[in-house]
Short mmCIF file of C-alpha atoms in Angstrom, two decimals:
data_model
loop_
_atom_site.label_atom_id
_atom_site.label_comp_id
_atom_site.label_asym_id
_atom_site.label_seq_id
_atom_site.Cartn_x
_atom_site.Cartn_y
_atom_site.Cartn_z
CA MET M 717 71.95 184.97 160.84
CA LYS M 718 71.67 181.21 160.25
CA LEU M 719 73.93 181.88 157.09
CA LYS M 720 76.54 184.05 158.76
CA LYS M 721 76.85 180.91 161.76
CA ILE M 722 77.41 178.30 158.64
CA LEU M 723 79.89 180.37 157.21
CA ILE M 724 81.73 180.63 160.53
CA GLY M 725 81.86 176.95 161.17
CA ALA M 726 83.29 176.38 157.76
CA LEU M 727 86.02 178.84 158.11
CA ILE M 728 86.61 177.05 161.64
CA LEU M 729 87.12 173.56 159.82
CA ALA M 730 89.32 174.89 157.12
CA LEU M 731 91.70 176.45 159.36
CA ALA M 732 91.99 173.28 161.57
CA ALA M 733 92.43 171.19 158.28
CA ALA M 734 95.07 173.76 157.36
CA SER M 735 96.61 173.49 160.81
CA SER M 736 96.43 169.71 160.80
CA TYR M 737 98.21 169.41 157.27
CA PHE M 738 100.91 171.98 158.26
CA LEU M 739 101.73 169.94 161.11
CA TYR M 740 101.65 166.45 159.13
CA PHE M 741 103.81 167.92 156.60
CA LYS M 742 106.59 169.73 159.02
CA ASN M 743 106.62 166.39 160.93
CA LYS M 744 107.23 164.31 157.73
CA THR M 745 109.66 166.63 156.84
CA LYS M 746 111.60 166.26 159.65
CA ALA M 747 111.12 162.66 159.64
CA THR M 748 112.86 162.62 155.99
CA SER M 749 115.39 164.92 157.08
CA SER M 750 116.45 162.84 160.03
CA ALA M 751 116.97 159.79 158.01
CA PRO M 752 120.63 158.43 157.88
CA VAL M 753 122.36 159.04 154.27
CA LEU M 754 124.80 155.86 153.82
CA THR M 755 127.74 156.80 151.34
CA ALA M 756 130.46 154.73 149.67
CA LEU M 757 133.73 156.09 148.17
CA VAL M 758 135.17 155.26 144.92
CA GLU M 759 138.73 153.64 145.87
CA ARG M 760 141.43 151.60 143.75
CA GLY M 761 141.83 147.88 144.88
CA SER M 762 141.68 144.27 143.67
CA ILE M 763 138.54 142.76 142.51
CA THR M 764 138.02 139.13 141.83
CA GLU M 765 135.02 137.03 140.52
CA SER M 766 135.17 133.69 141.61
CA ILE M 767 132.91 130.40 141.90
CA LYS M 768 133.21 128.19 145.10
CA GLY M 769 132.27 124.78 145.77
CA SER M 770 133.29 122.01 148.09
CA GLY M 771 134.23 118.09 147.53
CA THR M 772 136.26 115.78 148.60
CA ILE M 773 140.05 115.61 147.69
CA GLN M 774 141.06 112.30 145.84
CA PRO M 775 144.42 110.69 144.10
CA TYR M 776 144.52 111.84 140.50
CA ARG M 777 143.94 108.04 139.40
CA LEU M 778 142.71 105.18 141.38
CA MET M 779 142.90 101.62 140.60
CA GLU M 780 141.33 98.62 141.91
CA LEU M 781 142.74 95.33 140.36
CA ASN M 782 140.52 92.55 140.47
CA PRO M 783 140.60 89.23 139.24
CA ARG M 784 140.45 88.72 135.29
CA GLY M 785 140.28 85.09 135.30
CA ASN M 786 140.72 81.56 137.47
CA GLY M 787 144.58 80.45 138.51
CA THR M 788 146.67 80.16 141.37
CA VAL M 789 148.83 83.26 142.66
CA GLU M 790 152.29 82.28 142.10
CA ARG M 791 153.85 85.62 142.92
CA VAL M 792 152.94 88.74 144.55
CA TYR M 793 155.64 91.43 143.81
CA VAL M 794 154.43 94.37 146.39
CA LYS M 795 153.23 94.88 149.45
CA ALA M 796 151.13 98.21 150.73
CA GLY M 797 153.29 101.44 150.63
CA ASP M 798 155.58 100.29 147.80
CA LYS M 799 156.04 102.68 144.87
CA VAL M 800 155.79 101.42 141.34
CA LYS M 801 156.59 102.57 137.80
CA ALA M 802 153.89 101.97 135.01
CA GLY M 803 154.62 98.56 133.54
CA ASP M 804 156.40 97.02 136.92
CA PRO M 805 154.91 93.65 137.77
CA LEU M 806 152.04 93.21 140.41
CA LEU M 807 150.81 89.92 140.96
CA LEU M 808 151.57 86.71 138.56
CA LEU M 809 148.91 83.94 138.27
CA GLY M 810 149.59 80.56 136.83
CA ASN M 811 147.05 78.55 134.87
CA ARG M 812 147.92 74.95 132.93
CA SER M 813 144.90 75.20 130.64
CA THR M 814 146.17 78.72 129.51
CA ASP M 815 149.47 77.18 129.07
CA LEU M 816 148.40 74.30 127.34
CA ALA M 817 146.02 75.99 124.81
CA LEU M 818 149.40 78.65 123.84
CA GLN M 819 151.18 75.77 122.82
CA LYS M 820 148.64 74.62 120.48
CA ALA M 821 148.03 77.91 119.00
CA GLU M 822 151.59 78.35 118.51
CA ILE M 823 152.15 74.83 116.80
CA ASN M 824 148.84 75.60 114.72
CA LEU M 825 150.25 78.46 113.45
CA ALA M 826 153.56 76.99 112.25
CA GLU M 827 151.47 74.19 110.47
CA GLN M 828 149.23 76.93 108.77
CA GLN M 829 152.21 78.63 107.57
CA LYS M 830 153.64 75.43 106.18
CA ASN M 831 150.42 74.99 104.45
CA LEU M 832 150.27 78.37 102.84
CA GLU M 833 154.03 78.18 101.64
CA LYS M 834 153.05 74.89 99.82
CA ALA M 835 149.96 76.24 98.25
CA LEU M 836 151.92 79.13 97.27
CA SER M 837 154.49 76.68 95.71
CA ASN M 838 151.80 74.65 93.86
CA LEU M 839 150.32 77.74 92.57
CA GLU M 840 153.80 79.23 91.34
CA LYS M 841 153.88 75.55 89.25
CA ALA M 842 151.20 76.79 87.22
CA GLU M 843 153.65 79.03 85.69
CA ILE M 844 155.88 76.46 83.54
CA LYS M 845 159.37 77.63 83.36
CA SER M 846 162.53 76.49 81.77
CA PRO M 847 164.62 74.36 83.91
CA ASP M 848 167.74 75.10 82.04
CA ARG M 849 169.24 77.29 79.14
CA GLY M 850 168.67 75.84 75.73
CA ILE M 851 166.37 75.94 72.52
CA VAL M 852 162.46 75.17 72.64
CA THR M 853 162.29 72.44 69.86
CA GLU M 854 158.56 71.46 70.28
CA ILE M 855 155.26 73.15 72.11
CA THR M 856 153.33 70.05 72.65
CA VAL M 857 150.09 71.78 74.01
CA LYS M 858 148.10 74.61 72.90
CA LYS M 859 146.08 77.17 74.46
CA GLY M 860 142.80 76.17 76.06
CA ASP M 861 144.07 72.70 76.60
CA GLU M 862 143.26 71.05 79.88
CA ILE M 863 146.11 69.20 81.39
CA SER M 864 146.91 67.40 84.18
CA LYS M 865 149.94 67.26 86.48
CA GLY M 866 152.94 65.21 84.50
CA THR M 867 151.74 66.20 81.06
CA THR M 868 154.68 67.11 78.73
CA VAL M 869 154.13 70.53 77.58
CA ALA M 870 157.45 71.37 75.54
CA LYS M 871 160.69 69.71 74.47
CA LEU M 872 164.19 71.93 75.11
CA ARG M 873 167.47 70.79 73.40
CA LEU M 874 170.21 71.93 76.20
CA ASN M 875 173.71 73.51 75.41
CA PRO M 876 172.73 75.59 72.28
CA GLY M 877 175.99 76.47 70.27
CA LYS M 878 177.79 74.09 71.87
CA THR M 879 178.86 70.28 70.81
CA LEU M 880 179.98 67.67 72.77
CA VAL M 881 182.68 64.91 72.27
CA LYS M 882 183.16 61.74 74.61
CA ALA M 883 186.51 60.38 74.08
CA PRO M 884 187.99 57.55 75.37
CA PHE M 885 191.36 56.99 77.27
CA ASN M 886 193.29 54.25 79.36
CA ALA M 887 193.78 54.15 82.86
CA ALA M 888 197.08 55.39 82.58
CA GLN M 889 196.05 58.56 80.36
CA ILE M 890 192.98 59.32 82.41
CA LYS M 891 195.30 60.09 85.54
CA ASP M 892 196.81 63.08 83.90
CA ILE M 893 193.76 64.61 82.40
CA LYS M 894 192.11 67.11 84.44
CA VAL M 895 188.59 69.26 84.03
CA GLY M 896 189.66 72.54 82.48
CA ASP M 897 192.43 71.08 80.30
CA LYS M 898 192.75 72.35 76.73
CA ALA M 899 192.10 69.65 73.87
CA ASP M 900 191.92 69.73 70.12
CA VAL M 901 189.10 68.00 68.41
CA LEU M 902 190.28 66.70 64.56
CA PHE M 903 187.25 66.25 62.31
CA LEU M 904 188.48 63.50 59.89
CA ASP M 905 186.46 64.05 57.16
CA SER M 906 187.53 67.70 56.65
CA LEU M 907 190.61 67.58 58.59
CA PHE M 908 189.29 70.90 60.32
CA ASN M 909 190.87 71.33 63.68
CA LYS M 910 188.61 72.57 66.73
CA GLU M 911 189.90 73.89 70.10
CA GLY M 912 187.94 72.61 73.21
CA VAL M 913 187.86 72.21 76.81
CA VAL M 914 187.56 69.35 79.11
CA THR M 915 184.09 69.75 80.97
CA GLU M 916 183.80 66.35 82.63
CA ILE M 917 185.45 63.20 83.63
CA SER M 918 184.26 59.80 84.04
CA GLU M 919 185.17 57.97 87.35
CA LYS M 920 184.23 54.52 86.67
CA GLY M 921 185.76 52.85 83.68
CA LYS M 922 183.74 51.02 80.76
CA LEU M 923 184.53 47.33 79.91
CA GLN M 924 184.71 46.96 76.17
CA SER M 925 184.32 43.83 74.06
CA THR M 926 188.28 43.64 73.60
CA GLY M 927 188.57 42.89 77.56
CA ALA M 928 190.25 46.77 77.75
CA ILE M 929 188.53 49.04 80.23
CA TYR M 930 188.02 52.81 78.84
CA TYR M 931 187.67 56.11 80.67
CA TYR M 932 185.78 59.05 79.01
CA ALA M 933 186.66 62.83 79.11
CA THR M 934 183.99 65.21 77.69
CA VAL M 935 185.18 67.64 75.60
CA GLU M 936 183.12 70.72 74.66
CA ILE M 937 183.72 72.96 71.71
CA ASP M 938 181.79 76.19 70.57
CA GLY M 939 179.32 75.82 67.64
CA ASP M 940 176.81 73.48 66.41
CA TYR M 941 178.47 71.02 64.62
CA TYR M 942 176.08 67.78 64.94
CA VAL M 943 173.87 66.96 62.17
CA GLU M 944 170.95 65.22 62.49
CA GLY M 945 171.29 61.57 60.75
CA SER M 946 175.05 61.71 59.92
CA GLU M 947 178.01 60.52 61.91
CA THR M 948 180.79 62.85 62.32
CA LEU M 949 184.09 61.21 63.32
CA VAL M 950 186.92 63.43 65.25
CA ASP M 951 190.10 62.58 66.91
CA VAL M 952 190.75 64.18 70.52
CA THR M 953 193.99 64.80 71.86
CA VAL M 954 193.85 66.63 75.36
CA HIS M 955 197.05 69.03 76.57
CA THR M 956 197.73 67.86 80.24
CA ALA M 957 200.40 69.19 82.77
CA ASN M 958 202.42 65.95 81.95
CA GLY M 959 202.39 66.23 78.39
CA VAL M 960 199.77 65.46 75.39
CA GLN M 961 197.32 62.53 75.88
CA LYS M 962 195.74 61.31 72.49
CA ALA M 963 192.10 59.43 72.61
CA VAL M 964 192.50 55.78 72.02
CA GLU M 965 189.93 55.63 69.29
CA MET M 966 188.22 57.98 67.07
CA VAL M 967 184.42 58.68 67.94
CA SER M 968 181.48 60.58 66.78
CA LEU M 969 180.11 63.54 67.89
CA GLU M 970 177.42 63.83 70.80
CA ALA M 971 174.12 64.35 69.49
CA PRO M 972 172.46 67.48 71.74
CA GLU M 973 170.66 66.59 74.87
CA GLU M 974 167.31 66.95 74.65
CA ILE M 975 164.78 66.93 77.57
CA GLU M 976 160.99 67.16 78.09
CA ILE M 977 159.13 69.84 80.02
CA LYS M 978 156.69 68.44 82.27
CA SER M 979 153.45 70.28 84.13
CA GLU M 980 153.87 70.03 87.91
CA ALA M 981 150.29 71.12 88.29
CA SER M 982 146.44 70.45 86.60
CA GLY M 983 144.97 73.35 84.93
CA THR M 984 143.94 74.94 81.84
CA VAL M 985 146.75 76.45 79.29
CA ALA M 986 146.01 79.94 79.49
CA SER M 987 149.33 81.61 77.79
CA ILE M 988 152.08 80.01 75.77
CA HIS M 989 154.96 82.76 76.08
CA VAL M 990 157.51 81.06 73.75
CA LYS M 991 157.70 79.96 69.89
CA GLU M 992 158.95 76.83 68.71
CA ASN M 993 163.36 76.90 68.15
CA SER M 994 162.96 79.78 70.29
CA LEU M 995 166.34 80.53 72.69
CA VAL M 996 165.27 80.46 76.39
CA ASN M 997 167.21 80.79 79.45
CA ALA M 998 167.11 79.04 82.46
CA GLY M 999 163.74 80.19 84.64
CA ALA M 1000 162.33 81.67 81.38
CA LYS M 1001 158.30 81.55 81.28
CA LEU M 1002 157.26 79.14 78.53
CA ILE M 1003 153.49 78.22 79.56
CA SER M 1004 150.90 79.65 82.23
CA LEU M 1005 147.88 77.61 83.47
CA ASP M 1006 144.88 78.80 84.81
CA SER M 1007 144.01 76.82 87.97
CA ASP M 1008 140.74 77.62 89.86
CA GLU M 1009 141.62 74.55 92.26
CA LEU M 1010 145.38 75.88 93.12
CA LYS M 1011 144.03 79.41 93.38
CA GLU M 1012 141.12 78.34 96.27
CA THR M 1013 143.87 76.21 97.80
CA VAL M 1014 145.85 79.35 98.46
CA GLU M 1015 143.12 81.50 99.50
CA SER M 1016 142.09 78.68 102.05
CA ALA M 1017 145.34 78.53 103.29
CA LYS M 1018 145.66 82.31 103.89
CA ARG M 1019 142.47 82.15 105.60
CA SER M 1020 143.32 79.46 107.82
CA LEU M 1021 146.99 81.10 108.69
CA GLU M 1022 144.87 84.23 109.71
CA LEU M 1023 142.67 82.38 111.92
CA ALA M 1024 145.80 80.39 113.56
CA LYS M 1025 147.09 83.79 114.20
CA LEU M 1026 144.21 85.38 115.76
CA ASP M 1027 143.72 82.39 117.86
CA LEU M 1028 147.66 82.60 119.07
CA GLU M 1029 146.79 86.18 119.68
CA GLU M 1030 143.78 85.31 121.96
CA LYS M 1031 145.99 82.52 123.57
CA GLN M 1032 148.68 85.12 124.31
CA LEU M 1033 146.32 87.82 125.62
CA ALA M 1034 144.95 85.02 128.02
CA LYS M 1035 148.38 84.17 128.90
CA SER M 1036 149.55 87.99 129.58
CA GLU M 1037 146.37 88.65 131.39
CA LEU M 1038 147.96 86.36 134.25
CA LEU M 1039 150.55 88.64 134.78
CA TYR M 1040 149.17 92.09 136.47
CA THR M 1041 151.44 95.16 135.95
CA ALA M 1042 151.01 98.79 137.04
CA PRO M 1043 149.17 101.02 134.56
CA PHE M 1044 150.59 103.69 136.15
CA ASP M 1045 153.14 105.37 138.64
CA GLY M 1046 151.91 105.04 142.14
CA THR M 1047 151.83 103.88 145.30
CA VAL M 1048 150.31 100.59 146.32
CA VAL M 1049 147.44 101.23 148.95
CA GLU M 1050 146.44 97.55 149.54
CA VAL M 1051 147.32 94.15 149.00
CA ASN M 1052 144.40 91.58 149.62
CA VAL M 1053 146.06 88.23 148.27
CA SER M 1054 148.70 86.09 149.13
CA GLU M 1055 150.70 83.54 147.16
CA GLY M 1056 149.37 80.01 146.77
CA GLU M 1057 145.68 81.26 146.80
CA GLU M 1058 143.48 80.08 144.33
CA LEU M 1059 141.23 82.73 142.45
CA VAL M 1060 138.23 81.54 141.01
CA GLN M 1061 136.18 84.47 138.89
CA SER M 1062 132.50 84.10 139.13
CA GLY M 1063 129.42 86.57 138.84
CA SER M 1064 129.69 87.71 142.30
CA GLN M 1065 133.35 88.33 142.22
CA SER M 1066 132.50 92.02 141.46
CA SER M 1067 131.40 92.43 144.91
CA SER M 1068 134.47 91.13 146.72
CA GLU M 1069 137.54 93.28 147.53
CA PRO M 1070 140.13 93.94 144.95
CA LEU M 1071 143.15 92.04 144.80
CA ILE M 1072 145.48 95.15 144.84
CA ILE M 1073 144.59 99.02 145.10
CA LEU M 1074 146.99 101.62 143.60
CA ALA M 1075 146.89 105.21 143.70
CA ASP M 1076 148.55 108.13 141.75
CA TYR M 1077 149.37 110.75 144.49
CA SER M 1078 151.33 112.83 141.83
CA LYS M 1079 148.67 115.00 141.63
CA MET M 1080 144.99 115.48 143.48
CA LYS M 1081 141.60 115.98 142.18
CA VAL M 1082 138.38 117.26 143.48
CA VAL M 1083 135.00 117.32 141.69
CA ILE M 1084 132.82 120.25 142.49
CA SER M 1085 129.13 120.66 141.31
CA VAL M 1086 128.14 123.95 140.11
CA ASP M 1087 124.79 125.30 138.43
CA GLU M 1088 124.39 125.94 134.84
CA LEU M 1089 124.46 129.98 135.12
CA ASP M 1090 128.18 129.63 136.54
CA ALA M 1091 129.27 126.31 134.24
CA VAL M 1092 129.15 128.35 131.51
CA LYS M 1093 131.75 131.15 132.90
CA ILE M 1094 134.20 128.19 133.72
CA LYS M 1095 136.98 127.25 131.26
CA GLU M 1096 139.75 124.30 131.23
CA GLY M 1097 142.91 126.06 132.79
CA MET M 1098 141.33 128.49 135.04
CA PRO M 1099 143.29 129.17 138.30
CA VAL M 1100 141.70 127.61 141.33
CA LYS M 1101 142.42 128.18 145.48
CA ILE M 1102 142.05 124.99 147.69
CA THR M 1103 141.18 125.44 151.18
CA SER M 1104 140.67 123.02 153.77
CA ASP M 1105 138.82 123.69 157.21
CA ALA M 1106 141.33 121.20 158.76
CA PHE M 1107 144.49 123.66 157.84
CA PRO M 1108 142.78 127.09 157.82
CA SER M 1109 145.93 128.95 157.39
CA LYS M 1110 146.89 126.96 154.31
CA GLU M 1111 146.16 127.32 150.79
CA TRP M 1112 146.90 125.11 147.65
CA SER M 1113 146.80 125.89 143.83
CA GLY M 1114 145.27 124.33 141.26
CA THR M 1115 143.55 124.41 137.70
CA VAL M 1116 140.51 123.36 136.04
CA GLU M 1117 140.92 120.07 134.13
CA HIS M 1118 137.30 119.11 132.78
CA VAL M 1119 134.22 120.71 132.75
CA ALA M 1120 131.17 118.02 132.17
CA GLU M 1121 129.60 118.21 128.94
CA ILE M 1122 126.31 116.66 130.34
CA GLY M 1123 124.75 118.24 133.59
CA THR M 1124 122.37 116.66 136.29
CA SER M 1125 118.85 117.84 136.76
CA SER M 1126 117.07 118.34 140.02
CA ASN M 1127 114.15 120.55 140.99
CA GLU M 1128 114.59 122.12 137.33
CA VAL M 1129 117.99 123.34 138.07
CA SER M 1130 121.01 121.69 136.05
CA THR M 1131 124.39 121.06 137.92
CA PHE M 1132 127.48 120.24 136.16
CA ASP M 1133 130.68 118.46 137.26
CA VAL M 1134 133.84 120.43 137.12
CA THR M 1135 137.20 118.59 137.89
CA VAL M 1136 140.19 120.50 139.59
CA VAL M 1137 143.50 119.23 139.53
CA THR M 1138 146.33 120.03 142.01
CA GLY M 1139 149.93 118.99 142.80
CA PRO M 1140 150.88 116.62 145.32
CA ILE M 1141 149.13 117.68 148.69
CA GLU M 1142 151.06 115.83 151.78
CA GLU M 1143 148.96 117.55 154.46
CA LEU M 1144 145.78 116.23 153.10
CA LYS M 1145 144.33 112.89 152.98
CA ALA M 1146 142.22 111.08 150.50
CA GLY M 1147 138.61 111.83 151.38
CA MET M 1148 139.05 115.01 153.08
CA THR M 1149 136.84 117.78 152.33
CA VAL M 1150 138.13 120.84 150.54
CA THR M 1151 136.70 124.35 149.17
CA ALA M 1152 137.44 125.14 145.59
CA GLU M 1153 137.58 128.54 144.61
CA ILE M 1154 137.59 128.84 140.79
CA ILE M 1155 139.16 132.34 139.74
CA ILE M 1156 136.95 133.61 136.66
CA GLN M 1157 138.60 136.76 136.54
CA SER M 1158 140.81 139.15 138.54
CA LYS M 1159 142.25 142.66 138.17
CA GLU M 1160 144.40 144.63 140.39
CA ASP M 1161 144.43 148.56 141.02
CA ALA M 1162 140.92 148.55 139.60
CA LEU M 1163 138.27 151.24 140.62
CA ILE M 1164 135.86 149.54 143.07
CA LEU M 1165 132.56 150.56 144.75
CA PRO M 1166 130.43 148.48 147.04
CA ALA M 1167 127.79 146.80 144.50
CA ASN M 1168 124.75 148.06 146.45
CA ALA M 1169 125.41 151.76 145.37
CA ILE M 1170 124.43 150.84 141.71
CA ARG M 1171 121.22 150.99 140.24
CA GLU M 1172 119.48 149.82 136.88
CA ALA M 1173 117.15 151.64 134.72
CA ASN M 1174 116.02 150.99 130.81
CA GLY M 1175 119.36 148.44 130.52
CA LYS M 1176 121.68 151.12 131.91
CA THR M 1177 123.57 151.61 135.22
CA PHE M 1178 123.91 154.54 137.41
CA VAL M 1179 125.03 155.96 140.96
CA ILE M 1180 123.94 158.69 143.02
CA LEU M 1181 126.64 161.20 143.85
CA ALA M 1182 126.72 162.51 147.23
CA GLY M 1183 125.92 166.40 147.39
CA SER M 1184 124.46 169.15 149.25
CA GLU M 1185 120.93 168.20 150.56
CA SER M 1186 117.95 170.33 149.70
CA GLU M 1187 114.54 170.11 151.23
CA ASN M 1188 113.46 168.45 148.38
CA GLN M 1189 115.93 165.36 148.52
CA GLY M 1190 114.52 163.52 145.52
CA GLU M 1191 114.92 166.28 143.08
CA SER M 1192 118.67 166.68 144.42
CA ARG M 1193 119.38 162.71 144.28
CA ARG M 1194 117.89 163.25 140.51
CA GLN M 1195 120.05 165.58 139.65
CA ASN M 1196 122.88 163.94 141.05
CA MET M 1197 122.75 160.67 139.33
CA ARG M 1198 125.60 159.56 137.19
CA GLU M 1199 125.47 156.87 134.60
CA VAL M 1200 128.60 154.33 134.90
CA LYS M 1201 130.07 151.32 132.93
CA LEU M 1202 131.01 148.26 135.09
CA GLY M 1203 133.77 145.71 134.64
CA ILE M 1204 133.85 142.81 136.93
CA LYS M 1205 130.93 142.10 139.59
CA THR M 1206 131.06 140.42 142.41
CA SER M 1207 128.48 139.82 145.39
CA ASP M 1208 129.86 143.01 147.26
CA TYR M 1209 132.08 145.09 144.60
CA VAL M 1210 131.83 146.16 141.34
CA GLU M 1211 134.45 147.43 139.00
CA ILE M 1212 133.89 150.97 137.75
CA LEU M 1213 135.19 150.96 134.11
CA GLU M 1214 133.44 154.76 133.09
CA GLY M 1215 131.70 157.74 134.91
CA LEU M 1216 133.39 158.06 138.37
CA SER M 1217 136.98 158.86 139.27
CA GLU M 1218 138.82 157.80 142.35
CA GLY M 1219 137.76 159.77 145.49
CA ASP M 1220 134.22 160.20 144.26
CA THR M 1221 131.63 159.90 146.86
CA VAL M 1222 128.01 158.06 146.10
CA ILE M 1223 125.18 157.56 148.26
CA ILE M 1224 123.83 153.88 149.19
CA PRO M 1225 120.12 154.08 149.50
CA THR M 1226 118.67 153.35 152.76
CA SER M 1227 115.03 151.88 152.66
CA ALA M 1228 113.78 155.47 153.44
CA ASN M 1229 115.91 157.01 150.57
CA SER M 1230 114.89 154.20 148.32
CA THR M 1231 111.02 154.94 149.10
CA GLN M 1232 111.49 158.72 148.31
CA THR M 1233 113.30 158.24 145.45
CA ASN M 1234 111.05 155.90 143.91
CA ARG M 1235 108.17 158.35 144.78
CA GLN M 1236 110.43 161.07 142.79
CA ASN M 1237 110.68 158.23 139.87
CA LEU M 1238 107.12 157.92 139.70
CA ARG M 1239 107.00 161.16 138.15
CA ASN M 1240 109.94 160.60 136.01
CA PRO M 1241 109.96 156.76 134.92
CA GLY M 1242 113.17 157.41 132.68
CA MET M 1243 115.03 157.45 136.06
CA PHE M 1244 113.92 154.31 137.40
CA MET M 1245 116.35 152.53 139.77
CA GLY M 1246 114.69 149.53 140.37
CA PRO M 1247 111.93 147.88 142.35
CA GLY M 1248 111.40 149.23 146.01
CA GLY M 1249 115.09 151.03 145.73
CA GLY M 1250 116.88 147.59 146.35
CA PRO M 1251 119.54 146.03 144.28
CA PRO M 1252 118.55 145.36 140.50
CA ALA M 1253 117.48 142.28 139.69
CA GLY M 1254 119.75 139.72 138.38
CA ARG M 1255 122.64 137.43 139.29
CA SER M 1256 126.19 138.77 140.20
CA GLY M 1257 129.45 137.19 140.61
CA ARG M 1258 130.31 135.62 143.76
#
């Protein structure tokens, strides 16, 4: 009897437990079935990945003109608002000390140039050359000799192959004789006649012992007829325009003129370039001297000349810095100096206001700061949209000009400055805040889907196709999962490259849906769709 009561009690408890479980399961199923299901449609449209940042709009270039030295303001060429071209004068200072220093430098340069020319001329004299055409009759030095300036180094006989005769004429005759007249020279010992030409006529007469005054005409004949130590008598007749004039006396042949060639420099005989009895022309090199002193003088003169050039360049630079010119085309923003004002540069000068401020408004620029993950996406030349809260309906175009190579680190995050350049913007004033949206990539007529419809698993991306709902919703959704390939990603939308077609409907999991889906995925880890059913971890485009 006691056992029967125990069995009846156990049966009653089992029935109660079964009833409770049935009611709980029924209510749970009802709650799950009543959870809303969000869906999204795969559509065609435009998608753009961009990065935004804000900064202040500034002129493309801004120059503050500060004093470069001391002086008096002689001329101010511009006023605020003036347009200037690169190279236009802005301001002129006067400085007497600078002017005097420049004049001294110019004079010194001229002197050093002369010194070098003189040194080179002296060095050139170490090359001893023939002053005229002739025959070298004697070399008076030998290689290795140390000689001083003025030493005779060779003898030269002039006019080789020619013989001269100086024939006397009286005053009446000499009037008819001209240079270039033909002449006959008769050798009295052999009665040999040789034709010659008058090359010179003396202007003054020479008094003779008889009291007569003779004038001499020099006649040149071809050939070497003079014999050393022998007297050869000749008779000369000149054919003039007014007839024949015969010399008043017979004369002897003139000995050839011989000159001594002297060194114009000191040094060691390094080379002898000719031999005795050699025929040389005017300018022919005869002897070379080696002179360390002359070489050092030339080198010293060259160094002095270079120093003089550098000094002049320095003084010219100092002078040029008194004239301030525009470094680029632009607009004068401020002029803070007046003519007659004395400018004195000091250590605190950098803290004073600039003399002139010049801005280039032909282009504008804005610098924005982006984090390191975005910086690597940005390239020079990328298009940029510029907007301003002051003009909400306007938009301006720009391009990325530069991405900083070195970032700034703060709180273990590095940021990089990006310089964006636009055309002139008349509506905006320098210093106004603008937003720059850098277009990383953009596509028209793309298949797009809300980003929160995408799930990730094992490095792949999936969506849940919307379909008939069964009692086991997790099982149904797992069967409707579709792998997709993504293109452009933004925070709101993604581009579908493969896996879906236009018009397809996919489920956007809610919290309830995500919870049940995760329960199903716990039984099938290969279909895991992200922690908590939320968006996959990682960073999407802005």
